[in-house]
PDB file of C-alpha atoms in Angstrom:
ATOM      1  CA  ALA M   1       0.000   0.000   0.000  1.00  0.00           C
ATOM      2  CA  ASP M   2       2.855   2.398   0.798  1.00  0.00           C
ATOM      3  CA  SER M   3       4.448   1.833  -2.601  1.00  0.00           C
ATOM      4  CA  SER M   4       1.158   2.568  -4.374  1.00  0.00           C
ATOM      5  CA  SER M   5       0.551   5.626  -2.179  1.00  0.00           C
ATOM      6  CA  ALA M   6       4.026   6.966  -2.938  1.00  0.00           C
ATOM      7  CA  LEU M   7       3.448   6.378  -6.648  1.00  0.00           C
ATOM      8  CA  TYR M   8      -0.005   8.016  -6.566  1.00  0.00           C
ATOM      9  CA  THR M   9       0.925  11.080  -4.488  1.00  0.00           C
ATOM     10  CA  ARG M  10       4.557  11.378  -5.653  1.00  0.00           C
ATOM     11  CA  TYR M  11       5.214  12.650  -2.120  1.00  0.00           C
ATOM     12  CA  PRO M  12       6.718   9.909   0.100  1.00  0.00           C
ATOM     13  CA  GLU M  13       7.958  12.484   2.639  1.00  0.00           C
ATOM     14  CA  GLY M  14       4.387  13.638   3.251  1.00  0.00           C
ATOM     15  CA  LEU M  15       3.252  10.035   3.709  1.00  0.00           C
ATOM     16  CA  ALA M  16       6.072   9.423   6.199  1.00  0.00           C
ATOM     17  CA  SER M  17       5.103  12.567   8.135  1.00  0.00           C
ATOM     18  CA  ALA M  18       1.461  11.462   8.243  1.00  0.00           C
ATOM     19  CA  LEU M  19       2.489   8.036   9.568  1.00  0.00           C
ATOM     20  CA  GLU M  20       4.558   9.733  12.283  1.00  0.00           C
ATOM     21  CA  LYS M  21       1.560  11.801  13.366  1.00  0.00           C
ATOM     22  CA  LEU M  22      -0.657   8.716  13.479  1.00  0.00           C
ATOM     23  CA  ALA M  23       1.922   6.804  15.489  1.00  0.00           C
ATOM     24  CA  ALA M  24       2.327   9.644  17.999  1.00  0.00           C
ATOM     25  CA  SER M  25      -1.408  10.150  18.542  1.00  0.00           C
ATOM     26  CA  THR M  26      -2.686   9.034  21.933  1.00  0.00           C
ATOM     27  CA  ALA M  27      -6.343   9.777  21.195  1.00  0.00           C
ATOM     28  CA  PRO M  28      -8.597   6.716  21.087  1.00  0.00           C
ATOM     29  CA  VAL M  29     -10.503   6.003  17.873  1.00  0.00           C
ATOM     30  CA  LYS M  30     -14.143   6.129  18.979  1.00  0.00           C
ATOM     31  CA  SER M  31     -15.678   5.092  15.656  1.00  0.00           C
ATOM     32  CA  ALA M  32     -13.740   1.820  15.391  1.00  0.00           C
ATOM     33  CA  ASN M  33     -15.476  -1.529  15.661  1.00  0.00           C
ATOM     34  CA  GLN M  34     -14.378  -5.126  15.102  1.00  0.00           C
ATOM     35  CA  SER M  35     -15.258  -5.089  11.398  1.00  0.00           C
ATOM     36  CA  SER M  36     -13.594  -1.755  10.604  1.00  0.00           C
ATOM     37  CA  ALA M  37     -10.456  -2.219  12.767  1.00  0.00           C
ATOM     38  CA  PRO M  38      -8.369  -3.935  10.028  1.00  0.00           C
ATOM     39  CA  MET M  39      -8.848  -0.883   7.794  1.00  0.00           C
ATOM     40  CA  TYR M  40      -6.999   1.369  10.239  1.00  0.00           C
ATOM     41  CA  ILE M  41      -3.290   2.035   9.785  1.00  0.00           C
ATOM     42  CA  ILE M  42      -2.711   1.684  13.527  1.00  0.00           C
ATOM     43  CA  ASN M  43      -4.474  -0.481  16.096  1.00  0.00           C
ATOM     44  CA  PRO M  44      -7.634   1.476  17.014  1.00  0.00           C
ATOM     45  CA  PHE M  45      -8.092  -0.588  20.195  1.00  0.00           C
ATOM     46  CA  ARG M  46      -4.826   0.396  21.881  1.00  0.00           C
ATOM     47  CA  LYS M  47      -5.073   1.549  25.496  1.00  0.00           C
ATOM     48  CA  LYS M  48      -6.223   5.124  26.113  1.00  0.00           C
ATOM     49  CA  GLY M  49      -3.346   7.600  26.361  1.00  0.00           C
ATOM     50  CA  ARG M  50      -0.817   5.314  24.660  1.00  0.00           C
ATOM     51  CA  ALA M  51       0.805   6.010  21.325  1.00  0.00           C
ATOM     52  CA  ALA M  52       0.887   3.330  18.653  1.00  0.00           C
ATOM     53  CA  SER M  53       3.735   0.867  18.839  1.00  0.00           C
ATOM     54  CA  ASP M  54       5.251  -1.423  16.252  1.00  0.00           C
ATOM     55  CA  LEU M  55       3.978  -4.449  18.192  1.00  0.00           C
ATOM     56  CA  SER M  56       0.319  -3.403  18.180  1.00  0.00           C
ATOM     57  CA  SER M  57       0.220  -2.295  14.559  1.00  0.00           C
ATOM     58  CA  THR M  58      -2.332  -3.756  12.133  1.00  0.00           C
ATOM     59  CA  HIS M  59       0.203  -3.287   9.305  1.00  0.00           C
ATOM     60  CA  PRO M  60       3.985  -3.745   9.089  1.00  0.00           C
ATOM     61  CA  PRO M  61       5.780  -1.728  11.795  1.00  0.00           C
ATOM     62  CA  ILE M  62       5.205   2.005  11.358  1.00  0.00           C
ATOM     63  CA  SER M  63       8.827   2.905  12.112  1.00  0.00           C
ATOM     64  CA  GLU M  64       9.976   0.602   9.304  1.00  0.00           C
ATOM     65  CA  ARG M  65       7.438   2.042   6.874  1.00  0.00           C
ATOM     66  CA  ILE M  66       8.595   5.582   7.700  1.00  0.00           C
ATOM     67  CA  ARG M  67      12.266   4.650   7.116  1.00  0.00           C
ATOM     68  CA  ILE M  68      11.421   3.112   3.735  1.00  0.00           C
ATOM     69  CA  LEU M  69       9.398   6.137   2.595  1.00  0.00           C
ATOM     70  CA  ARG M  70      12.109   8.556   3.739  1.00  0.00           C
ATOM     71  CA  SER M  71      14.717   6.522   1.819  1.00  0.00           C
ATOM     72  CA  MET M  72      12.898   7.200  -1.472  1.00  0.00           C
ATOM     73  CA  SER M  73      15.038  10.209  -2.383  1.00  0.00           C
ATOM     74  CA  GLY M  74      15.443   9.368  -6.074  1.00  0.00           C
ATOM     75  CA  GLY M  75      11.800   9.225  -7.139  1.00  0.00           C
ATOM     76  CA  ALA M  76       8.341   7.857  -6.401  1.00  0.00           C
ATOM     77  CA  SER M  77       8.171   4.872  -8.754  1.00  0.00           C
ATOM     78  CA  LEU M  78       7.664   1.246  -7.755  1.00  0.00           C
ATOM     79  CA  SER M  79      11.338   0.693  -8.534  1.00  0.00           C
ATOM     80  CA  ASP M  80      12.323   3.528  -6.165  1.00  0.00           C
ATOM     81  CA  TYR M  81      10.179   2.002  -3.401  1.00  0.00           C
ATOM     82  CA  ASP M  82      11.713  -1.425  -3.989  1.00  0.00           C
ATOM     83  CA  ASN M  83      15.246   0.044  -3.827  1.00  0.00           C
ATOM     84  CA  ALA M  84      14.392   1.890  -0.597  1.00  0.00           C
ATOM     85  CA  PHE M  85      12.950  -1.322   0.871  1.00  0.00           C
ATOM     86  CA  ARG M  86      16.179  -3.173   0.038  1.00  0.00           C
ATOM     87  CA  GLN M  87      18.230  -0.337   1.551  1.00  0.00           C
ATOM     88  CA  VAL M  88      16.292  -0.509   4.842  1.00  0.00           C
ATOM     89  CA  HIS M  89      16.442  -4.334   4.887  1.00  0.00           C
ATOM     90  CA  LYS M  90      20.182  -4.614   4.259  1.00  0.00           C
ATOM     91  CA  GLY M  91      20.722  -7.278   1.617  1.00  0.00           C
ATOM     92  CA  GLY M  92      17.115  -8.422   1.702  1.00  0.00           C
ATOM     93  CA  ARG M  93      14.859  -9.208  -1.209  1.00  0.00           C
ATOM     94  CA  GLY M  94      12.609  -6.602  -2.691  1.00  0.00           C
ATOM     95  CA  VAL M  95       8.836  -6.610  -2.296  1.00  0.00           C
ATOM     96  CA  ILE M  96       7.737  -5.418  -5.731  1.00  0.00           C
ATOM     97  CA  PRO M  97       7.521  -8.119  -8.428  1.00  0.00           C
ATOM     98  CA  LEU M  98      10.018  -7.676 -11.261  1.00  0.00           C
ATOM     99  CA  SER M  99       7.143  -7.756 -13.757  1.00  0.00           C
ATOM    100  CA  ALA M 100       5.634  -4.639 -12.116  1.00  0.00           C
ATOM    101  CA  ILE M 101       8.983  -2.843 -12.025  1.00  0.00           C
ATOM    102  CA  ALA M 102       9.747  -3.697 -15.663  1.00  0.00           C
ATOM    103  CA  GLY M 103       6.477  -2.171 -16.877  1.00  0.00           C
ATOM    104  CA  ALA M 104       6.775   1.046 -14.882  1.00  0.00           C
ATOM    105  CA  GLY M 105       8.768   4.114 -15.762  1.00  0.00           C
ATOM    106  CA  ALA M 106      10.433   6.774 -13.642  1.00  0.00           C
ATOM    107  CA  VAL M 107       8.197   8.981 -11.495  1.00  0.00           C
ATOM    108  CA  ALA M 108       9.575  12.274 -10.194  1.00  0.00           C
ATOM    109  CA  LEU M 109       8.990  13.432  -6.634  1.00  0.00           C
ATOM    110  CA  ARG M 110       6.853  16.505  -6.092  1.00  0.00           C
ATOM    111  CA  THR M 111       7.186  19.246  -3.523  1.00  0.00           C
ATOM    112  CA  ALA M 112       4.693  20.046  -0.800  1.00  0.00           C
ATOM    113  CA  VAL M 113       1.574  21.922  -1.946  1.00  0.00           C
ATOM    114  CA  PRO M 114       1.546  25.613  -0.953  1.00  0.00           C
ATOM    115  CA  GLU M 115      -1.067  26.621   1.646  1.00  0.00           C
ATOM    116  CA  VAL M 116      -3.139  28.597  -0.887  1.00  0.00           C
ATOM    117  CA  ALA M 117      -3.666  25.516  -3.043  1.00  0.00           C
ATOM    118  CA  GLN M 118      -4.483  23.461   0.054  1.00  0.00           C
ATOM    119  CA  ARG M 119      -7.255  25.890   1.035  1.00  0.00           C
ATOM    120  CA  GLU M 120      -8.746  25.685  -2.469  1.00  0.00           C
ATOM    121  CA  ALA M 121      -8.710  21.882  -2.380  1.00  0.00           C
ATOM    122  CA  LYS M 122     -10.217  21.794   1.114  1.00  0.00           C
ATOM    123  CA  LEU M 123     -13.805  22.169  -0.084  1.00  0.00           C
ATOM    124  CA  GLY M 124     -13.509  18.924  -2.085  1.00  0.00           C
ATOM    125  CA  LYS M 125     -11.975  17.228   0.940  1.00  0.00           C
ATOM    126  CA  VAL M 126     -14.867  18.335   3.154  1.00  0.00           C
ATOM    127  CA  GLU M 127     -17.380  16.771   0.770  1.00  0.00           C
ATOM    128  CA  ARG M 128     -15.339  13.558   0.582  1.00  0.00           C
ATOM    129  CA  ASN M 129     -15.031  13.442   4.378  1.00  0.00           C
ATOM    130  CA  ARG M 130     -18.801  13.851   4.726  1.00  0.00           C
ATOM    131  CA  GLU M 131     -19.401  10.946   2.344  1.00  0.00           C
ATOM    132  CA  VAL M 132     -17.039   8.693   4.298  1.00  0.00           C
ATOM    133  CA  SER M 133     -18.557   9.814   7.595  1.00  0.00           C
ATOM    134  CA  ASP M 134     -22.064   9.037   6.330  1.00  0.00           C
ATOM    135  CA  LEU M 135     -20.870   5.595   5.231  1.00  0.00           C
ATOM    136  CA  MET M 136     -19.488   4.876   8.720  1.00  0.00           C
ATOM    137  CA  TRP M 137     -22.783   5.994  10.319  1.00  0.00           C
ATOM    138  CA  HIS M 138     -24.646   3.682   7.918  1.00  0.00           C
ATOM    139  CA  LEU M 139     -22.342   0.740   8.712  1.00  0.00           C
ATOM    140  CA  ASN M 140     -23.154   1.222  12.402  1.00  0.00           C
ATOM    141  CA  ASN M 141     -26.906   1.029  11.607  1.00  0.00           C
ATOM    142  CA  TYR M 142     -27.645   4.706  12.206  1.00  0.00           C
ATOM    143  CA  LYS M 143     -30.565   6.199  10.296  1.00  0.00           C
ATOM    144  CA  ILE M 144     -29.848   9.448   8.490  1.00  0.00           C
ATOM    145  CA  ILE M 145     -32.856  11.750   8.288  1.00  0.00           C
ATOM    146  CA  ILE M 146     -32.684  15.000   6.363  1.00  0.00           C
ATOM    147  CA  CYS M 147     -34.739  17.724   8.026  1.00  0.00           C
ATOM    148  CA  ALA M 148     -36.698  20.248   5.938  1.00  0.00           C
ATOM    149  CA  CYS M 149     -34.022  22.844   6.829  1.00  0.00           C
ATOM    150  CA  GLY M 150     -31.313  20.617   5.274  1.00  0.00           C
ATOM    151  CA  THR M 151     -29.720  19.383   8.514  1.00  0.00           C
ATOM    152  CA  LYS M 152     -28.697  15.718   8.514  1.00  0.00           C
ATOM    153  CA  LEU M 153     -29.826  13.991  11.687  1.00  0.00           C
ATOM    154  CA  LYS M 154     -27.975  10.800  12.613  1.00  0.00           C
ATOM    155  CA  ILE M 155     -30.316   8.543  14.583  1.00  0.00           C
ATOM    156  CA  PRO M 156     -28.759   5.756  16.702  1.00  0.00           C
ATOM    157  CA  PRO M 157     -30.213   2.269  16.135  1.00  0.00           C
ATOM    158  CA  LYS M 158     -31.320   1.894  19.774  1.00  0.00           C
ATOM    159  CA  LEU M 159     -33.339   5.129  19.880  1.00  0.00           C
ATOM    160  CA  LYS M 160     -36.873   4.333  21.082  1.00  0.00           C
ATOM    161  CA  SER M 161     -38.430   7.723  20.314  1.00  0.00           C
ATOM    162  CA  ALA M 162     -40.766   8.039  17.319  1.00  0.00           C
ATOM    163  CA  SER M 163     -39.560  11.572  16.529  1.00  0.00           C
ATOM    164  CA  VAL M 164     -36.456  13.727  16.891  1.00  0.00           C
ATOM    165  CA  LYS M 165     -36.303  17.517  17.193  1.00  0.00           C
ATOM    166  CA  CYS M 166     -33.897  19.262  14.791  1.00  0.00           C
ATOM    167  CA  PRO M 167     -31.271  21.233  16.742  1.00  0.00           C
ATOM    168  CA  HIS M 168     -31.217  23.965  14.081  1.00  0.00           C
ATOM    169  CA  CYS M 169     -34.856  24.739  13.238  1.00  0.00           C
ATOM    170  CA  GLY M 170     -36.701  22.951  16.069  1.00  0.00           C
ATOM    171  CA  ARG M 171     -38.908  20.904  13.711  1.00  0.00           C
ATOM    172  CA  ASP M 172     -40.045  17.455  14.899  1.00  0.00           C
ATOM    173  CA  ASN M 173     -38.910  14.756  12.453  1.00  0.00           C
ATOM    174  CA  ARG M 174     -40.527  11.333  12.526  1.00  0.00           C
ATOM    175  CA  VAL M 175     -37.867   8.643  12.775  1.00  0.00           C
ATOM    176  CA  TRP M 176     -39.749   5.625  11.453  1.00  0.00           C
ATOM    177  CA  GLU M 177     -42.191   7.054   8.936  1.00  0.00           C
ATOM    178  CA  GLN M 178     -39.563   8.976   6.941  1.00  0.00           C
ATOM    179  CA  GLU M 179     -38.186   5.737   5.510  1.00  0.00           C
ATOM    180  CA  GLY M 180     -41.606   4.084   5.221  1.00  0.00           C
ATOM    181  CA  GLN M 181     -40.868   1.690   8.064  1.00  0.00           C
ATOM    182  CA  GLU M 182     -42.953   0.869  11.077  1.00  0.00           C
ATOM    183  CA  LYS M 183     -41.314   0.964  14.477  1.00  0.00           C
ATOM    184  CA  GLY M 184     -40.900  -2.465  15.914  1.00  0.00           C
TER     185      GLY M 184
END
């Protein structure tokens, strides 16, 4: 995954920095459950207040992944990743199949995006984050009701009430009738 990410972003240093931030975070992941845990880069069930460690990782050790990404100084191609992997694992075999390396060309590294461009791209990121967030709510059996004012109400599956008041406009929204379902 790291090799593909480096190839796609052409910015292995940024990926390494992001991994460092994830590894240093001590905040628990509240949205994690048993089915989504393998999708996380670090173990979402680590003890509260503890940073991620190589032993509790759901992927190869984070420190090793960071060293490999930071060793990709020549480019961002699959070949560059494979060379960096070999450099970190002194004398070891590569991880990218020769057939993949043979078919790929050189990929130049890119520099960090200036802050102005980041702000312009943020709107697209917000929309994408909302879509992913809505998917996670759906996977946890929450109902999403859209109020007449446009507010999305996320209704927990164990809610017994037949209606929910919108925090923005104060309108009562029926939980069960909106989707054509009977409570029960």
